């Protein structure tokens, strides 16, 4: 089955610096790669996603890159702000029956220091 | 309007009891999920239903039984609760086309504490 690894497990950056989180996956059938942000005591919320036919996607300060050959994808946050502090999860999704199977990475706790 | 809702938000119960958590989505999605998030924050899928049909059933004790009366609801029943069942349980839904993938929306979570 699918296995998703995520690094680093914790990341501290100064406000205004960039943060990069990397994930690898094992199942070549995976075709959709979302990133979720989870603040303390809240639900995971989608911040950006990328499909397997795209190499890069950007939304303001957030970007995601995908290398299908190497089976890895990364989240880039520029000009970090204290409100970016949260746990970030990557996920790889593959078809399962008529639906999808989501496999999440173990998460990265990002702390943005003022 | 709440897209994915769960009840109850908190559940405190004794070992050995049976409890249920309810989930409803009003997004018209065809796939629903249950996840368990433990104290280390790992998000692990437990079950998934597509149009009321079970499509994912991970290695979960058979004390856990999902029930989907219709595609807008996916309830989770847990028998003979154990201390290790303490966690936050999230329901989620998505409108995934199997060859494209679709955004998954999470409910607010149910914090289960087994004493």
JSON list of C-alpha atoms in Angstrom, two decimals:
[
{"chain": "A", "resi": 1, "resn": "UNK", "atom": "CA", "xyz": [0.00, 0.00, 0.00]},
{"chain": "A", "resi": 2, "resn": "UNK", "atom": "CA", "xyz": [0.89, 3.67, -0.13]},
{"chain": "A", "resi": 3, "resn": "UNK", "atom": "CA", "xyz": [3.48, 5.03, 2.28]},
{"chain": "A", "resi": 4, "resn": "UNK", "atom": "CA", "xyz": [4.03, 8.77, 2.74]},
{"chain": "A", "resi": 5, "resn": "UNK", "atom": "CA", "xyz": [7.06, 10.16, 4.52]},
{"chain": "A", "resi": 6, "resn": "UNK", "atom": "CA", "xyz": [7.41, 13.80, 5.57]},
{"chain": "A", "resi": 7, "resn": "UNK", "atom": "CA", "xyz": [10.39, 15.85, 6.71]},
{"chain": "A", "resi": 8, "resn": "UNK", "atom": "CA", "xyz": [11.23, 17.60, 8.89]},
{"chain": "A", "resi": 9, "resn": "UNK", "atom": "CA", "xyz": [9.00, 16.69, 11.81]},
{"chain": "A", "resi": 10, "resn": "UNK", "atom": "CA", "xyz": [9.58, 20.10, 13.40]},
{"chain": "A", "resi": 11, "resn": "UNK", "atom": "CA", "xyz": [10.70, 23.35, 11.81]},
{"chain": "A", "resi": 12, "resn": "UNK", "atom": "CA", "xyz": [11.39, 26.71, 13.39]},
{"chain": "A", "resi": 13, "resn": "UNK", "atom": "CA", "xyz": [11.95, 29.80, 11.25]},
{"chain": "A", "resi": 14, "resn": "UNK", "atom": "CA", "xyz": [12.21, 33.52, 11.86]},
{"chain": "A", "resi": 15, "resn": "UNK", "atom": "CA", "xyz": [9.33, 35.66, 10.72]},
{"chain": "A", "resi": 16, "resn": "UNK", "atom": "CA", "xyz": [9.87, 36.67, 7.13]},
{"chain": "A", "resi": 17, "resn": "UNK", "atom": "CA", "xyz": [12.03, 33.67, 6.26]},
{"chain": "A", "resi": 18, "resn": "UNK", "atom": "CA", "xyz": [10.94, 30.81, 3.99]},
{"chain": "A", "resi": 19, "resn": "UNK", "atom": "CA", "xyz": [9.90, 27.34, 5.10]},
{"chain": "A", "resi": 20, "resn": "UNK", "atom": "CA", "xyz": [10.13, 24.16, 3.05]},
{"chain": "A", "resi": 21, "resn": "UNK", "atom": "CA", "xyz": [8.51, 20.82, 3.90]},
{"chain": "A", "resi": 22, "resn": "UNK", "atom": "CA", "xyz": [9.21, 17.72, 1.82]},
{"chain": "A", "resi": 23, "resn": "UNK", "atom": "CA", "xyz": [7.20, 14.55, 1.27]},
{"chain": "A", "resi": 24, "resn": "UNK", "atom": "CA", "xyz": [7.82, 11.31, -0.58]},
{"chain": "A", "resi": 25, "resn": "UNK", "atom": "CA", "xyz": [5.29, 8.69, -1.61]},
{"chain": "A", "resi": 26, "resn": "UNK", "atom": "CA", "xyz": [5.55, 5.12, -2.83]},
{"chain": "A", "resi": 27, "resn": "UNK", "atom": "CA", "xyz": [2.48, 4.37, -4.96]},
{"chain": "A", "resi": 28, "resn": "UNK", "atom": "CA", "xyz": [2.92, 5.41, -8.58]},
{"chain": "A", "resi": 29, "resn": "UNK", "atom": "CA", "xyz": [-0.88, 5.34, -8.98]},
{"chain": "A", "resi": 30, "resn": "UNK", "atom": "CA", "xyz": [-1.21, 8.36, -6.66]},
{"chain": "A", "resi": 31, "resn": "UNK", "atom": "CA", "xyz": [-2.61, 11.25, -8.66]},
{"chain": "A", "resi": 32, "resn": "UNK", "atom": "CA", "xyz": [-3.58, 14.00, -6.22]},
{"chain": "A", "resi": 33, "resn": "UNK", "atom": "CA", "xyz": [-1.44, 15.61, -3.53]},
{"chain": "A", "resi": 34, "resn": "UNK", "atom": "CA", "xyz": [-3.09, 17.98, -1.05]},
{"chain": "A", "resi": 35, "resn": "UNK", "atom": "CA", "xyz": [-1.47, 19.89, 1.79]},
{"chain": "A", "resi": 36, "resn": "UNK", "atom": "CA", "xyz": [-3.38, 20.58, 4.99]},
{"chain": "A", "resi": 37, "resn": "UNK", "atom": "CA", "xyz": [-2.80, 23.04, 7.82]},
{"chain": "A", "resi": 38, "resn": "UNK", "atom": "CA", "xyz": [-4.02, 22.12, 11.29]},
{"chain": "A", "resi": 39, "resn": "UNK", "atom": "CA", "xyz": [-4.03, 24.73, 14.03]},
{"chain": "A", "resi": 40, "resn": "UNK", "atom": "CA", "xyz": [-4.18, 23.65, 17.65]},
{"chain": "A", "resi": 41, "resn": "UNK", "atom": "CA", "xyz": [-7.53, 22.14, 18.52]},
{"chain": "A", "resi": 42, "resn": "UNK", "atom": "CA", "xyz": [-8.94, 22.63, 15.03]},
{"chain": "A", "resi": 43, "resn": "UNK", "atom": "CA", "xyz": [-9.66, 20.52, 11.99]},
{"chain": "A", "resi": 44, "resn": "UNK", "atom": "CA", "xyz": [-7.19, 20.06, 9.12]},
{"chain": "A", "resi": 45, "resn": "UNK", "atom": "CA", "xyz": [-7.88, 22.54, 6.33]},
{"chain": "A", "resi": 46, "resn": "UNK", "atom": "CA", "xyz": [-6.68, 22.41, 2.76]},
{"chain": "A", "resi": 47, "resn": "UNK", "atom": "CA", "xyz": [-4.19, 25.13, 1.87]},
{"chain": "A", "resi": 48, "resn": "UNK", "atom": "CA", "xyz": [-3.02, 24.00, -1.56]},
{"chain": "A", "resi": 49, "resn": "UNK", "atom": "CA", "xyz": [-3.12, 20.92, -3.75]},
{"chain": "A", "resi": 50, "resn": "UNK", "atom": "CA", "xyz": [-1.54, 19.64, -6.94]},
{"chain": "A", "resi": 51, "resn": "UNK", "atom": "CA", "xyz": [-2.52, 16.98, -9.45]},
{"chain": "A", "resi": 52, "resn": "UNK", "atom": "CA", "xyz": [-0.16, 14.52, -11.06]},
{"chain": "A", "resi": 53, "resn": "UNK", "atom": "CA", "xyz": [-0.27, 16.23, -14.45]},
{"chain": "A", "resi": 54, "resn": "UNK", "atom": "CA", "xyz": [1.14, 19.49, -13.01]},
{"chain": "A", "resi": 55, "resn": "UNK", "atom": "CA", "xyz": [4.68, 20.19, -11.82]},
{"chain": "A", "resi": 56, "resn": "UNK", "atom": "CA", "xyz": [4.16, 23.36, -9.82]},
{"chain": "A", "resi": 57, "resn": "UNK", "atom": "CA", "xyz": [1.36, 25.45, -8.39]},
{"chain": "A", "resi": 58, "resn": "UNK", "atom": "CA", "xyz": [1.45, 28.75, -6.54]},
{"chain": "A", "resi": 59, "resn": "UNK", "atom": "CA", "xyz": [-1.08, 30.64, -4.44]},
{"chain": "A", "resi": 60, "resn": "UNK", "atom": "CA", "xyz": [0.26, 33.90, -3.02]},
{"chain": "A", "resi": 61, "resn": "UNK", "atom": "CA", "xyz": [2.92, 32.97, -0.42]},
{"chain": "A", "resi": 62, "resn": "UNK", "atom": "CA", "xyz": [2.39, 29.23, -0.79]},
{"chain": "A", "resi": 63, "resn": "UNK", "atom": "CA", "xyz": [3.69, 26.99, -3.56]},
{"chain": "A", "resi": 64, "resn": "UNK", "atom": "CA", "xyz": [3.85, 23.26, -4.13]},
{"chain": "A", "resi": 65, "resn": "UNK", "atom": "CA", "xyz": [6.14, 21.35, -6.48]},
{"chain": "A", "resi": 66, "resn": "UNK", "atom": "CA", "xyz": [5.76, 17.76, -7.64]},
{"chain": "A", "resi": 67, "resn": "UNK", "atom": "CA", "xyz": [8.37, 15.44, -9.12]},
{"chain": "A", "resi": 68, "resn": "UNK", "atom": "CA", "xyz": [6.49, 12.35, -10.30]},
{"chain": "A", "resi": 69, "resn": "UNK", "atom": "CA", "xyz": [9.60, 10.52, -11.42]},
{"chain": "A", "resi": 70, "resn": "UNK", "atom": "CA", "xyz": [11.24, 10.81, -8.03]},
{"chain": "A", "resi": 71, "resn": "UNK", "atom": "CA", "xyz": [7.87, 10.51, -6.24]},
{"chain": "A", "resi": 72, "resn": "UNK", "atom": "CA", "xyz": [8.33, 13.55, -4.08]},
{"chain": "A", "resi": 73, "resn": "UNK", "atom": "CA", "xyz": [6.52, 16.82, -3.55]},
{"chain": "A", "resi": 74, "resn": "UNK", "atom": "CA", "xyz": [7.27, 19.88, -1.47]},
{"chain": "A", "resi": 75, "resn": "UNK", "atom": "CA", "xyz": [5.49, 22.79, 0.19]},
{"chain": "A", "resi": 76, "resn": "UNK", "atom": "CA", "xyz": [7.14, 26.19, 0.11]},
{"chain": "A", "resi": 77, "resn": "UNK", "atom": "CA", "xyz": [5.97, 29.08, 2.30]},
{"chain": "A", "resi": 78, "resn": "UNK", "atom": "CA", "xyz": [7.62, 32.44, 1.71]},
{"chain": "A", "resi": 79, "resn": "UNK", "atom": "CA", "xyz": [7.60, 35.52, 3.95]},
{"chain": "A", "resi": 80, "resn": "UNK", "atom": "CA", "xyz": [6.40, 33.47, 6.89]},
{"chain": "A", "resi": 81, "resn": "UNK", "atom": "CA", "xyz": [4.18, 35.08, 9.52]},
{"chain": "A", "resi": 82, "resn": "UNK", "atom": "CA", "xyz": [3.40, 34.03, 13.11]},
{"chain": "A", "resi": 83, "resn": "UNK", "atom": "CA", "xyz": [-0.08, 32.91, 12.00]},
{"chain": "A", "resi": 84, "resn": "UNK", "atom": "CA", "xyz": [1.58, 30.32, 9.75]},
{"chain": "A", "resi": 85, "resn": "UNK", "atom": "CA", "xyz": [2.53, 28.42, 12.92]},
{"chain": "A", "resi": 86, "resn": "UNK", "atom": "CA", "xyz": [0.64, 25.11, 12.83]},
{"chain": "A", "resi": 87, "resn": "UNK", "atom": "CA", "xyz": [1.05, 21.43, 11.96]},
{"chain": "A", "resi": 88, "resn": "UNK", "atom": "CA", "xyz": [1.21, 20.81, 8.20]},
{"chain": "A", "resi": 89, "resn": "UNK", "atom": "CA", "xyz": [0.28, 17.48, 6.64]},
{"chain": "A", "resi": 90, "resn": "UNK", "atom": "CA", "xyz": [0.95, 16.27, 3.14]},
{"chain": "A", "resi": 91, "resn": "UNK", "atom": "CA", "xyz": [-1.13, 13.51, 1.61]},
{"chain": "A", "resi": 92, "resn": "UNK", "atom": "CA", "xyz": [-1.05, 11.29, -1.45]},
{"chain": "A", "resi": 93, "resn": "UNK", "atom": "CA", "xyz": [-4.28, 10.09, -2.96]},
{"chain": "A", "resi": 94, "resn": "UNK", "atom": "CA", "xyz": [-4.87, 7.13, -5.22]},
{"chain": "A", "resi": 95, "resn": "UNK", "atom": "CA", "xyz": [-8.02, 5.66, -6.74]},
{"chain": "A", "resi": 96, "resn": "UNK", "atom": "CA", "xyz": [-9.79, 3.06, -4.63]},
{"chain": "A", "resi": 97, "resn": "UNK", "atom": "CA", "xyz": [-12.91, 1.54, -6.10]},
{"chain": "A", "resi": 98, "resn": "UNK", "atom": "CA", "xyz": [-15.07, 4.48, -7.17]},
{"chain": "A", "resi": 99, "resn": "UNK", "atom": "CA", "xyz": [-13.49, 6.70, -4.56]},
{"chain": "A", "resi": 100, "resn": "UNK", "atom": "CA", "xyz": [-10.06, 7.75, -3.31]},
{"chain": "A", "resi": 101, "resn": "UNK", "atom": "CA", "xyz": [-7.66, 6.59, -0.65]},
{"chain": "A", "resi": 102, "resn": "UNK", "atom": "CA", "xyz": [-5.91, 9.40, 1.23]},
{"chain": "A", "resi": 103, "resn": "UNK", "atom": "CA", "xyz": [-2.64, 8.55, 2.99]},
{"chain": "A", "resi": 104, "resn": "UNK", "atom": "CA", "xyz": [-1.24, 11.31, 5.16]},
{"chain": "A", "resi": 105, "resn": "UNK", "atom": "CA", "xyz": [2.33, 12.04, 6.13]},
{"chain": "A", "resi": 106, "resn": "UNK", "atom": "CA", "xyz": [3.14, 12.21, 9.87]},
{"chain": "A", "resi": 107, "resn": "UNK", "atom": "CA", "xyz": [3.03, 16.01, 9.91]},
{"chain": "A", "resi": 108, "resn": "UNK", "atom": "CA", "xyz": [5.47, 18.90, 10.38]},
{"chain": "A", "resi": 109, "resn": "UNK", "atom": "CA", "xyz": [5.12, 21.28, 13.29]},
{"chain": "A", "resi": 110, "resn": "UNK", "atom": "CA", "xyz": [6.08, 24.73, 12.00]},
{"chain": "A", "resi": 111, "resn": "UNK", "atom": "CA", "xyz": [6.88, 27.48, 14.45]},
{"chain": "A", "resi": 112, "resn": "UNK", "atom": "CA", "xyz": [7.36, 31.02, 13.13]},
{"chain": "A", "resi": 113, "resn": "UNK", "atom": "CA", "xyz": [9.26, 33.10, 15.65]},
{"chain": "A", "resi": 114, "resn": "UNK", "atom": "CA", "xyz": [8.51, 36.84, 15.76]},
{"chain": "B", "resi": 1, "resn": "UNK", "atom": "CA", "xyz": [-23.93, 26.42, 6.80]},
{"chain": "B", "resi": 2, "resn": "UNK", "atom": "CA", "xyz": [-21.67, 23.78, 8.24]},
{"chain": "B", "resi": 3, "resn": "UNK", "atom": "CA", "xyz": [-20.27, 21.60, 5.47]},
{"chain": "B", "resi": 4, "resn": "UNK", "atom": "CA", "xyz": [-19.25, 18.55, 7.53]},
{"chain": "B", "resi": 5, "resn": "UNK", "atom": "CA", "xyz": [-20.65, 18.24, 11.03]},
{"chain": "B", "resi": 6, "resn": "UNK", "atom": "CA", "xyz": [-19.99, 15.73, 13.80]},
{"chain": "B", "resi": 7, "resn": "UNK", "atom": "CA", "xyz": [-21.66, 15.02, 17.10]},
{"chain": "B", "resi": 8, "resn": "UNK", "atom": "CA", "xyz": [-20.74, 14.97, 19.85]},
{"chain": "B", "resi": 9, "resn": "UNK", "atom": "CA", "xyz": [-17.72, 17.28, 20.01]},
{"chain": "B", "resi": 10, "resn": "UNK", "atom": "CA", "xyz": [-16.53, 15.74, 23.25]},
{"chain": "B", "resi": 11, "resn": "UNK", "atom": "CA", "xyz": [-17.17, 12.24, 24.56]},
{"chain": "B", "resi": 12, "resn": "UNK", "atom": "CA", "xyz": [-15.95, 11.02, 27.95]},
{"chain": "B", "resi": 13, "resn": "UNK", "atom": "CA", "xyz": [-16.82, 7.47, 28.87]},
{"chain": "B", "resi": 14, "resn": "UNK", "atom": "CA", "xyz": [-15.75, 4.46, 30.88]},
{"chain": "B", "resi": 15, "resn": "UNK", "atom": "CA", "xyz": [-13.84, 1.47, 29.57]},
{"chain": "B", "resi": 16, "resn": "UNK", "atom": "CA", "xyz": [-16.12, -1.26, 28.29]},
{"chain": "B", "resi": 17, "resn": "UNK", "atom": "CA", "xyz": [-18.93, 1.07, 27.21]},
{"chain": "B", "resi": 18, "resn": "UNK", "atom": "CA", "xyz": [-20.37, 1.30, 23.69]},
{"chain": "B", "resi": 19, "resn": "UNK", "atom": "CA", "xyz": [-20.61, 4.70, 22.00]},
{"chain": "B", "resi": 20, "resn": "UNK", "atom": "CA", "xyz": [-21.48, 6.23, 18.65]},
{"chain": "B", "resi": 21, "resn": "UNK", "atom": "CA", "xyz": [-20.28, 9.30, 16.77]},
{"chain": "B", "resi": 22, "resn": "UNK", "atom": "CA", "xyz": [-22.42, 10.78, 14.03]},
{"chain": "B", "resi": 23, "resn": "UNK", "atom": "CA", "xyz": [-21.31, 12.58, 10.89]},
{"chain": "B", "resi": 24, "resn": "UNK", "atom": "CA", "xyz": [-23.26, 14.44, 8.25]},
{"chain": "B", "resi": 25, "resn": "UNK", "atom": "CA", "xyz": [-22.16, 16.36, 5.17]},
{"chain": "B", "resi": 26, "resn": "UNK", "atom": "CA", "xyz": [-24.28, 18.75, 3.13]},
{"chain": "B", "resi": 27, "resn": "UNK", "atom": "CA", "xyz": [-21.84, 19.15, 0.25]},
{"chain": "B", "resi": 28, "resn": "UNK", "atom": "CA", "xyz": [-23.40, 16.50, -1.96]},
{"chain": "B", "resi": 29, "resn": "UNK", "atom": "CA", "xyz": [-20.16, 14.49, -1.87]},
{"chain": "B", "resi": 30, "resn": "UNK", "atom": "CA", "xyz": [-20.19, 10.81, -2.69]},
{"chain": "B", "resi": 31, "resn": "UNK", "atom": "CA", "xyz": [-17.32, 9.67, -0.45]},
{"chain": "B", "resi": 32, "resn": "UNK", "atom": "CA", "xyz": [-17.00, 9.90, 3.33]},
{"chain": "B", "resi": 33, "resn": "UNK", "atom": "CA", "xyz": [-14.19, 8.91, 5.68]},
{"chain": "B", "resi": 34, "resn": "UNK", "atom": "CA", "xyz": [-13.34, 8.33, 9.29]},
{"chain": "B", "resi": 35, "resn": "UNK", "atom": "CA", "xyz": [-9.88, 9.19, 10.60]},
{"chain": "B", "resi": 36, "resn": "UNK", "atom": "CA", "xyz": [-8.27, 8.69, 13.99]},
{"chain": "B", "resi": 37, "resn": "UNK", "atom": "CA", "xyz": [-5.76, 11.30, 15.20]},
{"chain": "B", "resi": 38, "resn": "UNK", "atom": "CA", "xyz": [-3.77, 10.12, 18.18]},
{"chain": "B", "resi": 39, "resn": "UNK", "atom": "CA", "xyz": [-1.78, 12.14, 20.70]},
{"chain": "B", "resi": 40, "resn": "UNK", "atom": "CA", "xyz": [1.20, 12.25, 18.33]},
{"chain": "B", "resi": 41, "resn": "UNK", "atom": "CA", "xyz": [-1.07, 13.89, 15.73]},
{"chain": "B", "resi": 42, "resn": "UNK", "atom": "CA", "xyz": [-0.86, 11.06, 13.21]},
{"chain": "B", "resi": 43, "resn": "UNK", "atom": "CA", "xyz": [-3.91, 11.13, 10.93]},
{"chain": "B", "resi": 44, "resn": "UNK", "atom": "CA", "xyz": [-4.80, 7.54, 10.12]},
{"chain": "B", "resi": 45, "resn": "UNK", "atom": "CA", "xyz": [-7.65, 6.54, 7.86]},
{"chain": "B", "resi": 46, "resn": "UNK", "atom": "CA", "xyz": [-10.01, 3.97, 9.34]},
{"chain": "B", "resi": 47, "resn": "UNK", "atom": "CA", "xyz": [-12.87, 3.61, 6.86]},
{"chain": "B", "resi": 48, "resn": "UNK", "atom": "CA", "xyz": [-14.19, 5.11, 3.67]},
{"chain": "B", "resi": 49, "resn": "UNK", "atom": "CA", "xyz": [-17.58, 4.79, 2.02]},
{"chain": "B", "resi": 50, "resn": "UNK", "atom": "CA", "xyz": [-18.42, 5.70, -1.55]},
{"chain": "B", "resi": 51, "resn": "UNK", "atom": "CA", "xyz": [-22.15, 5.99, -2.22]},
{"chain": "B", "resi": 52, "resn": "UNK", "atom": "CA", "xyz": [-22.88, 3.90, 0.90]},
{"chain": "B", "resi": 53, "resn": "UNK", "atom": "CA", "xyz": [-20.45, 1.20, -0.18]},
{"chain": "B", "resi": 54, "resn": "UNK", "atom": "CA", "xyz": [-17.40, 0.40, 1.96]},
{"chain": "B", "resi": 55, "resn": "UNK", "atom": "CA", "xyz": [-14.26, 0.97, -0.12]},
{"chain": "B", "resi": 56, "resn": "UNK", "atom": "CA", "xyz": [-11.56, 1.30, 2.52]},
{"chain": "B", "resi": 57, "resn": "UNK", "atom": "CA", "xyz": [-11.37, -0.74, 5.69]},
{"chain": "B", "resi": 58, "resn": "UNK", "atom": "CA", "xyz": [-7.95, -0.43, 7.22]},
{"chain": "B", "resi": 59, "resn": "UNK", "atom": "CA", "xyz": [-6.61, -2.61, 10.00]},
{"chain": "B", "resi": 60, "resn": "UNK", "atom": "CA", "xyz": [-9.05, -1.51, 12.65]},
{"chain": "B", "resi": 61, "resn": "UNK", "atom": "CA", "xyz": [-10.39, -3.72, 15.48]},
{"chain": "B", "resi": 62, "resn": "UNK", "atom": "CA", "xyz": [-13.81, -5.11, 14.68]},
{"chain": "B", "resi": 63, "resn": "UNK", "atom": "CA", "xyz": [-15.11, -3.27, 17.75]},
{"chain": "B", "resi": 64, "resn": "UNK", "atom": "CA", "xyz": [-15.34, -0.33, 15.32]},
{"chain": "B", "resi": 65, "resn": "UNK", "atom": "CA", "xyz": [-18.26, -0.52, 12.93]},
{"chain": "B", "resi": 66, "resn": "UNK", "atom": "CA", "xyz": [-19.14, 2.20, 10.44]},
{"chain": "B", "resi": 67, "resn": "UNK", "atom": "CA", "xyz": [-22.66, 2.62, 9.16]},
{"chain": "B", "resi": 68, "resn": "UNK", "atom": "CA", "xyz": [-23.75, 4.69, 6.19]},
{"chain": "B", "resi": 69, "resn": "UNK", "atom": "CA", "xyz": [-27.55, 4.99, 6.01]},
{"chain": "B", "resi": 70, "resn": "UNK", "atom": "CA", "xyz": [-27.24, 7.30, 2.99]},
{"chain": "B", "resi": 71, "resn": "UNK", "atom": "CA", "xyz": [-24.42, 9.04, 1.20]},
{"chain": "B", "resi": 72, "resn": "UNK", "atom": "CA", "xyz": [-24.73, 12.16, 3.38]},
{"chain": "B", "resi": 73, "resn": "UNK", "atom": "CA", "xyz": [-24.17, 10.29, 6.64]},
{"chain": "B", "resi": 74, "resn": "UNK", "atom": "CA", "xyz": [-21.43, 8.08, 8.00]},
{"chain": "B", "resi": 75, "resn": "UNK", "atom": "CA", "xyz": [-21.68, 7.07, 11.65]},
{"chain": "B", "resi": 76, "resn": "UNK", "atom": "CA", "xyz": [-19.09, 5.29, 13.73]},
{"chain": "B", "resi": 77, "resn": "UNK", "atom": "CA", "xyz": [-20.05, 2.86, 16.46]},
{"chain": "B", "resi": 78, "resn": "UNK", "atom": "CA", "xyz": [-17.47, 1.60, 18.92]},
{"chain": "B", "resi": 79, "resn": "UNK", "atom": "CA", "xyz": [-18.08, -1.40, 21.17]},
{"chain": "B", "resi": 80, "resn": "UNK", "atom": "CA", "xyz": [-16.25, -2.29, 24.39]},
{"chain": "B", "resi": 81, "resn": "UNK", "atom": "CA", "xyz": [-14.20, 0.90, 24.51]},
{"chain": "B", "resi": 82, "resn": "UNK", "atom": "CA", "xyz": [-10.56, 0.61, 25.55]},
{"chain": "B", "resi": 83, "resn": "UNK", "atom": "CA", "xyz": [-8.09, 3.15, 26.93]},
{"chain": "B", "resi": 84, "resn": "UNK", "atom": "CA", "xyz": [-6.19, 3.10, 23.60]},
{"chain": "B", "resi": 85, "resn": "UNK", "atom": "CA", "xyz": [-9.29, 4.31, 21.78]},
{"chain": "B", "resi": 86, "resn": "UNK", "atom": "CA", "xyz": [-8.80, 7.76, 23.30]},
{"chain": "B", "resi": 87, "resn": "UNK", "atom": "CA", "xyz": [-8.10, 10.10, 20.39]},
{"chain": "B", "resi": 88, "resn": "UNK", "atom": "CA", "xyz": [-9.70, 12.72, 18.20]},
{"chain": "B", "resi": 89, "resn": "UNK", "atom": "CA", "xyz": [-11.89, 11.20, 15.50]},
{"chain": "B", "resi": 90, "resn": "UNK", "atom": "CA", "xyz": [-12.42, 13.19, 12.32]},
{"chain": "B", "resi": 91, "resn": "UNK", "atom": "CA", "xyz": [-15.06, 12.62, 9.72]},
{"chain": "B", "resi": 92, "resn": "UNK", "atom": "CA", "xyz": [-14.38, 13.90, 6.20]},
{"chain": "B", "resi": 93, "resn": "UNK", "atom": "CA", "xyz": [-15.96, 13.93, 2.77]},
{"chain": "B", "resi": 94, "resn": "UNK", "atom": "CA", "xyz": [-14.82, 14.43, -0.80]},
{"chain": "B", "resi": 95, "resn": "UNK", "atom": "CA", "xyz": [-16.21, 14.38, -4.30]},
{"chain": "B", "resi": 96, "resn": "UNK", "atom": "CA", "xyz": [-13.41, 12.41, -5.82]},
{"chain": "B", "resi": 97, "resn": "UNK", "atom": "CA", "xyz": [-13.38, 11.27, -9.36]},
{"chain": "B", "resi": 98, "resn": "UNK", "atom": "CA", "xyz": [-11.17, 8.23, -9.13]},
{"chain": "B", "resi": 99, "resn": "UNK", "atom": "CA", "xyz": [-8.76, 9.32, -11.80]},
{"chain": "B", "resi": 100, "resn": "UNK", "atom": "CA", "xyz": [-8.50, 12.93, -10.67]},
{"chain": "B", "resi": 101, "resn": "UNK", "atom": "CA", "xyz": [-8.87, 13.21, -6.93]},
{"chain": "B", "resi": 102, "resn": "UNK", "atom": "CA", "xyz": [-10.88, 15.85, -5.09]},
{"chain": "B", "resi": 103, "resn": "UNK", "atom": "CA", "xyz": [-10.54, 18.11, -2.08]},
{"chain": "B", "resi": 104, "resn": "UNK", "atom": "CA", "xyz": [-11.38, 16.53, 1.23]},
{"chain": "B", "resi": 105, "resn": "UNK", "atom": "CA", "xyz": [-13.33, 18.51, 3.82]},
{"chain": "B", "resi": 106, "resn": "UNK", "atom": "CA", "xyz": [-13.01, 17.64, 7.49]},
{"chain": "B", "resi": 107, "resn": "UNK", "atom": "CA", "xyz": [-15.53, 17.84, 10.27]},
{"chain": "B", "resi": 108, "resn": "UNK", "atom": "CA", "xyz": [-14.64, 19.60, 13.55]},
{"chain": "B", "resi": 109, "resn": "UNK", "atom": "CA", "xyz": [-13.57, 16.37, 15.25]},
{"chain": "B", "resi": 110, "resn": "UNK", "atom": "CA", "xyz": [-14.81, 14.39, 18.26]},
{"chain": "B", "resi": 111, "resn": "UNK", "atom": "CA", "xyz": [-12.45, 14.16, 21.20]},
{"chain": "B", "resi": 112, "resn": "UNK", "atom": "CA", "xyz": [-13.01, 10.75, 22.79]},
{"chain": "B", "resi": 113, "resn": "UNK", "atom": "CA", "xyz": [-11.61, 10.12, 26.25]},
{"chain": "B", "resi": 114, "resn": "UNK", "atom": "CA", "xyz": [-11.87, 6.65, 27.71]},
{"chain": "B", "resi": 115, "resn": "UNK", "atom": "CA", "xyz": [-11.36, 6.46, 31.47]}
]
